[in-house]
mmCIF file of C-alpha atoms in Angstrom:
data_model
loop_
_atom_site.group_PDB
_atom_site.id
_atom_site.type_symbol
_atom_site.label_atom_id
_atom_site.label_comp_id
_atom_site.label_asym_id
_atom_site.label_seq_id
_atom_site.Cartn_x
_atom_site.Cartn_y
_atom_site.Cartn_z
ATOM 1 C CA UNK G 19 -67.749 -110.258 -10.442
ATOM 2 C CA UNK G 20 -67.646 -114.162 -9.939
ATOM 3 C CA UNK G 21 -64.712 -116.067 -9.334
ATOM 4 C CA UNK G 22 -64.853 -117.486 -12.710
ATOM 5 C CA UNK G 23 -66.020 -114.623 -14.502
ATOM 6 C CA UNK G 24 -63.857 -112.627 -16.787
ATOM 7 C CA UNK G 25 -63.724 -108.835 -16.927
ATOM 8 C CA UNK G 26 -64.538 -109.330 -20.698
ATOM 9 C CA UNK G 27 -67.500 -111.458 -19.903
ATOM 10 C CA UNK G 28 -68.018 -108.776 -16.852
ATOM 11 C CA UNK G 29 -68.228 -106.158 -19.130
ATOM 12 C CA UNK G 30 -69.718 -107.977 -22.072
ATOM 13 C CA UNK G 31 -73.088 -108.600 -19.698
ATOM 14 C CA UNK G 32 -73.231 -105.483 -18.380
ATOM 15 C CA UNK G 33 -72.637 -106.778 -14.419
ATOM 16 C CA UNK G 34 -72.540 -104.218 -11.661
ATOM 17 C CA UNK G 35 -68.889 -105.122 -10.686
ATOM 18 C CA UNK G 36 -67.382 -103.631 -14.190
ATOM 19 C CA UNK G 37 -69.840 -100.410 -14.235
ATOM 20 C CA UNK G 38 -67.497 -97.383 -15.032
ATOM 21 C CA UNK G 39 -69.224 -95.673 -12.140
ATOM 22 C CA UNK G 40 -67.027 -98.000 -9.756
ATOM 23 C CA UNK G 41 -63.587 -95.792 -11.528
ATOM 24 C CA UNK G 42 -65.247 -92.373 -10.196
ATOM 25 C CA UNK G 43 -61.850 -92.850 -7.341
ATOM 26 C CA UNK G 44 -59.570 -90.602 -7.098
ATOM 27 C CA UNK G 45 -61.546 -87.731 -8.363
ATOM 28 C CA UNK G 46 -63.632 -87.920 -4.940
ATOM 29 C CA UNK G 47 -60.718 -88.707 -2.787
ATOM 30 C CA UNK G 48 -59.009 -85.291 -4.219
ATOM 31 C CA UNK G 49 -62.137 -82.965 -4.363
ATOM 32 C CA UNK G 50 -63.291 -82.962 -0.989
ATOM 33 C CA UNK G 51 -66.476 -83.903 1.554
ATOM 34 C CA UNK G 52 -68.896 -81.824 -0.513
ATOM 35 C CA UNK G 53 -72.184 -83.767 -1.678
ATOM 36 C CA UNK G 54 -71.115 -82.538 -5.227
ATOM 37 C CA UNK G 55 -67.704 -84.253 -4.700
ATOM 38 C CA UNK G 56 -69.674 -88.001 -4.550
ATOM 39 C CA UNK G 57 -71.563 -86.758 -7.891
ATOM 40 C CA UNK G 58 -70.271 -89.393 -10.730
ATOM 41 C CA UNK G 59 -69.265 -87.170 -13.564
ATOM 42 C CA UNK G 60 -69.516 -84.034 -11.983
ATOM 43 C CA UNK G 61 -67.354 -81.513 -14.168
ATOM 44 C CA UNK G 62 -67.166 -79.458 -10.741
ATOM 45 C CA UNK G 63 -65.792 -82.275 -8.742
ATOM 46 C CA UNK G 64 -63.186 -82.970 -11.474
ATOM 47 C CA UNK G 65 -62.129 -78.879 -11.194
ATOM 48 C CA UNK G 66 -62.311 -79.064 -7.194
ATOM 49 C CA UNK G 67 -59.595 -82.116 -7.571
ATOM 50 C CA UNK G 68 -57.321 -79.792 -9.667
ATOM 51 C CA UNK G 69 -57.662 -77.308 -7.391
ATOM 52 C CA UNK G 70 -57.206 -79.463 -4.149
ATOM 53 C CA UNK G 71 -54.521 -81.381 -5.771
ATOM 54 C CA UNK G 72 -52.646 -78.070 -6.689
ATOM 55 C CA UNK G 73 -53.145 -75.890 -3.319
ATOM 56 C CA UNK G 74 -52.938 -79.018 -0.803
ATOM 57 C CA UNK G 75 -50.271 -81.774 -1.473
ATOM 58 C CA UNK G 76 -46.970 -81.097 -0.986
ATOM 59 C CA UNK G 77 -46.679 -84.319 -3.757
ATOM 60 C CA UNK G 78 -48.685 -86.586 -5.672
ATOM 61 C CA UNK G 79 -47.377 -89.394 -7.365
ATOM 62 C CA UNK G 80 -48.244 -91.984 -9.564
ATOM 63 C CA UNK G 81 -48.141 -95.557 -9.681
ATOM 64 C CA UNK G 82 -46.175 -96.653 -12.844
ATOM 65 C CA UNK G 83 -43.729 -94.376 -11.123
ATOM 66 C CA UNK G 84 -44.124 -95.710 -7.365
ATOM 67 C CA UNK G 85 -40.199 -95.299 -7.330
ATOM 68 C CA UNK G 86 -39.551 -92.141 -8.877
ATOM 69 C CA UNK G 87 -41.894 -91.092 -5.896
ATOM 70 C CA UNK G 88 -40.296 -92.481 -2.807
ATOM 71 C CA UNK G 89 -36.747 -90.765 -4.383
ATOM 72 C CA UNK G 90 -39.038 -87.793 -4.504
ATOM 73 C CA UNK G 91 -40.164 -88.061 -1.036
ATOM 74 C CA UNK G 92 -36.850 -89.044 0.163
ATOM 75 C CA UNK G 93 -35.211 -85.870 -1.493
ATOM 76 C CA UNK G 94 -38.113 -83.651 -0.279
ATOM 77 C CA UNK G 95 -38.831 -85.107 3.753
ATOM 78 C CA UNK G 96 -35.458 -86.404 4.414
ATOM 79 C CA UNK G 97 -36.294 -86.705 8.182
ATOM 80 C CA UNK G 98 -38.820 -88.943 7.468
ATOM 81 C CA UNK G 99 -38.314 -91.171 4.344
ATOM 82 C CA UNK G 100 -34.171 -91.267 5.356
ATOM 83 C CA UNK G 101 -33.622 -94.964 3.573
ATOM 84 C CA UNK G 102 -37.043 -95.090 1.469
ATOM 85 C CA UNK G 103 -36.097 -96.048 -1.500
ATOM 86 C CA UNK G 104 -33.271 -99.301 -0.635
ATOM 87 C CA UNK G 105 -36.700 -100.750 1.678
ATOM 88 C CA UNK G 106 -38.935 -100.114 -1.333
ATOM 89 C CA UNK G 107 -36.159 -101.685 -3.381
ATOM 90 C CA UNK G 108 -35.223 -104.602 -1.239
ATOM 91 C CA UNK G 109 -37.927 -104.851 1.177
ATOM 92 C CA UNK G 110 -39.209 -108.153 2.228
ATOM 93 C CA UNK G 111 -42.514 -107.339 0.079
ATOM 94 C CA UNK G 112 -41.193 -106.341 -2.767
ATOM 95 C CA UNK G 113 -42.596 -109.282 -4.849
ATOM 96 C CA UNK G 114 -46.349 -108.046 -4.032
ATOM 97 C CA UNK G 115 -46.127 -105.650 -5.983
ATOM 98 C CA UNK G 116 -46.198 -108.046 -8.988
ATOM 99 C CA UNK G 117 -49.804 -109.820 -10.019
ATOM 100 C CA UNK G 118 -48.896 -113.374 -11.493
ATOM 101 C CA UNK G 119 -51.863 -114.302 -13.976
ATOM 102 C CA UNK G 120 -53.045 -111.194 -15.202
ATOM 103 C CA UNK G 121 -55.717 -111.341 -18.302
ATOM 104 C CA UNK G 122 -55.603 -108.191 -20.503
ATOM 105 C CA UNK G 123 -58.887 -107.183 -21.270
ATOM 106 C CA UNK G 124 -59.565 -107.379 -25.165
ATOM 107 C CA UNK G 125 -59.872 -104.176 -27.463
ATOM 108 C CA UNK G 126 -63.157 -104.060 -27.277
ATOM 109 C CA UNK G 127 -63.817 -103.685 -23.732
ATOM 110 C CA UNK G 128 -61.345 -101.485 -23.390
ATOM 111 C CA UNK G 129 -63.073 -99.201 -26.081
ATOM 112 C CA UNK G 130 -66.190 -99.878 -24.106
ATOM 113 C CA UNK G 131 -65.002 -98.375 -20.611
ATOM 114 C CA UNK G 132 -62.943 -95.579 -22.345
ATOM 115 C CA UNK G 133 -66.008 -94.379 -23.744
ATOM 116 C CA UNK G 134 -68.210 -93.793 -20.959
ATOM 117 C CA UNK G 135 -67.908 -89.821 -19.592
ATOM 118 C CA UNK G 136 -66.308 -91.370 -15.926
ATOM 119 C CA UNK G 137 -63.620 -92.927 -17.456
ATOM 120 C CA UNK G 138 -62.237 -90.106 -19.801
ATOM 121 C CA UNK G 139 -63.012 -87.637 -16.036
ATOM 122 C CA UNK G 140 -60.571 -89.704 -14.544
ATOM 123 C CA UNK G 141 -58.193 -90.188 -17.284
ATOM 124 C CA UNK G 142 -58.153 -85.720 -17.459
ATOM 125 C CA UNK G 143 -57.541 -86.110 -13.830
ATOM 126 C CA UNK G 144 -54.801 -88.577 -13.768
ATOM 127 C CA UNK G 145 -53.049 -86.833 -16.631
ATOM 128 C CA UNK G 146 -53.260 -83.725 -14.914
ATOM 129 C CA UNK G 147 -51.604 -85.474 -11.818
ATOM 130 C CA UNK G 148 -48.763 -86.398 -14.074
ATOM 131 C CA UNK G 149 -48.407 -83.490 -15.484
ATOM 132 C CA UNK G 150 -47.790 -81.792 -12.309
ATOM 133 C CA UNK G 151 -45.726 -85.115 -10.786
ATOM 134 C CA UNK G 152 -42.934 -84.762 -13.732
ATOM 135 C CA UNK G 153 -42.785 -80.815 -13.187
ATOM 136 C CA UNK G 154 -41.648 -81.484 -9.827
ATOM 137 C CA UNK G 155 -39.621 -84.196 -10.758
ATOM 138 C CA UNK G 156 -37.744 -82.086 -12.817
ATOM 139 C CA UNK G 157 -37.826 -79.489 -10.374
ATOM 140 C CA UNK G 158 -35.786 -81.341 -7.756
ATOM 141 C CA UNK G 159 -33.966 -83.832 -9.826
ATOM 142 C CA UNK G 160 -30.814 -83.243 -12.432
ATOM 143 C CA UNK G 161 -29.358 -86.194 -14.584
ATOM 144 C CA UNK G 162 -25.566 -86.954 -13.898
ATOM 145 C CA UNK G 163 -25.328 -86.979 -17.853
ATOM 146 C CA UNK G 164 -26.082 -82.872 -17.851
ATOM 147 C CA UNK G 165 -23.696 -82.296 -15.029
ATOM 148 C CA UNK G 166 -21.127 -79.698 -16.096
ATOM 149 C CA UNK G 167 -18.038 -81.008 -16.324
ATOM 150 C CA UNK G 168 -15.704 -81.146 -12.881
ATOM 151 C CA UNK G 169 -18.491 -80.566 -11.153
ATOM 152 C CA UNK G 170 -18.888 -82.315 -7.245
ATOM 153 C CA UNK G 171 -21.590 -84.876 -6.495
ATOM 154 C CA UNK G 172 -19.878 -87.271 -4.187
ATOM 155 C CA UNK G 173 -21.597 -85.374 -1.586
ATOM 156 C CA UNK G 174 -25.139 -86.145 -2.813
ATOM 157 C CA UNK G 175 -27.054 -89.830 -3.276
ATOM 158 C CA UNK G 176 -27.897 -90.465 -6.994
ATOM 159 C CA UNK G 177 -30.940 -92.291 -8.198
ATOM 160 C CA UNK G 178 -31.653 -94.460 -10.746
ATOM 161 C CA UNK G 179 -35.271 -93.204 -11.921
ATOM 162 C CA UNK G 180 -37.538 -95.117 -13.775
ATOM 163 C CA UNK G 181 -36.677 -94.144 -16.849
ATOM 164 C CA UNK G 182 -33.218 -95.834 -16.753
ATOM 165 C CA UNK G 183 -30.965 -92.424 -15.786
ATOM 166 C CA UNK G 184 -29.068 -91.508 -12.661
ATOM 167 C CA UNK G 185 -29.959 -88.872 -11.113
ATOM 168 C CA UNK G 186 -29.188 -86.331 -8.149
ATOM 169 C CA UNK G 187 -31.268 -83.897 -6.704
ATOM 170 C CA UNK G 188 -30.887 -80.432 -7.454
ATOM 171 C CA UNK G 189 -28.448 -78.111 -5.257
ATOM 172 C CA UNK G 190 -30.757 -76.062 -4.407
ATOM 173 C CA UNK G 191 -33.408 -77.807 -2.082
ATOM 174 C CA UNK G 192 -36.534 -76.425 0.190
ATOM 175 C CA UNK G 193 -36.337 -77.376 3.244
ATOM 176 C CA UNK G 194 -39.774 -78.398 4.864
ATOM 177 C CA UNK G 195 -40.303 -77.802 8.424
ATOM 178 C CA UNK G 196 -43.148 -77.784 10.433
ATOM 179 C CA UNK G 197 -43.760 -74.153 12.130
ATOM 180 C CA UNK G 198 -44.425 -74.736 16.100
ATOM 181 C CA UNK G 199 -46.924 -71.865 17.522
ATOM 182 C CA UNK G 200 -45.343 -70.123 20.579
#
């Protein structure tokens, strides 16, 4: 896509650089090495990504919920995310994660991309990720609002989760270590 060029116009004249094939992302990344896995559209490589997604990540978050993640991670590995979530909040490069001039892309194109069989793959797949991303949210987090009342949680670090509510994680926690052969 040219400098100058539009993802309207992109899409509009059909260019290479807006094909839907380029979203066929995360679907590969979760499914695996297999040929089949590289397959745009592939209704196998969409079930393999369940599957791997499922049986082999501890977590998988997503990004309109970056920071619900890191409090995740920092509930979950303690030993290694200790302090996460005040560098994601304060870090130095905390302003990159804002884009400055952003175009939306009109109705149309929008309709355009959502129509083609890669994009509504990867939309199932993503949705499926969340899905499973708020079950274990709610899994390990509790909201100081549906504490019972008299009930201790000076010991324990609230959050303020994304959508707007302190939390604390859960009493009862797994503890994840990693098994050592003898």
């Amino acid at each position: 896509m040219g400098s100058d060029m539009t993802f309207d116009e992109c899409v509009e004249q059909g260019q290479k650089d807006c094909d839907p094939v380029n979203l066929w992302l995360q679907i590969p990344f979760f499914c695996g090495h297999s040929y089949r896995c590289r397959q745009p559209g592939s209704r196998w490589a969409l079930d393999m990504a369940k599957y791997n997604l499922i049986n082999h990540y501890l977590l998988v978050g997503i990004t309109e919920e970056l920071g619900d993640f890191i409090a995740m991670l920092e509930v979950i590995l303690p030993r290694f995310f200790h302090g996460a979530m005040e560098l994601y909040l304060s870090g130095e490069r905390s302003h990159l994660r804002q884009t400055n001039k952003k175009e939306s892309p009109s109705e149309g194109s929008i309709k355009k991309i959502q129509e083609s069989t890669i994009w509504k793959m990867e939309q199932e797949f993503y949705e499926f990720a969340s899905i499973q991303f708020h079950f274990q949210k709610r899994l390990l987090f509790q909201a100081v609002d549906s504490l019972e009342p008299g009930e201790n949680i000076s010991d324990r670090k609230s959050y303020l989760l994304s959508d707007g509510k302190l939390y604390v994680p859960k009493e009862v926690q797994i503890h994840y270590e990693k098994v050592r052969p003898r």
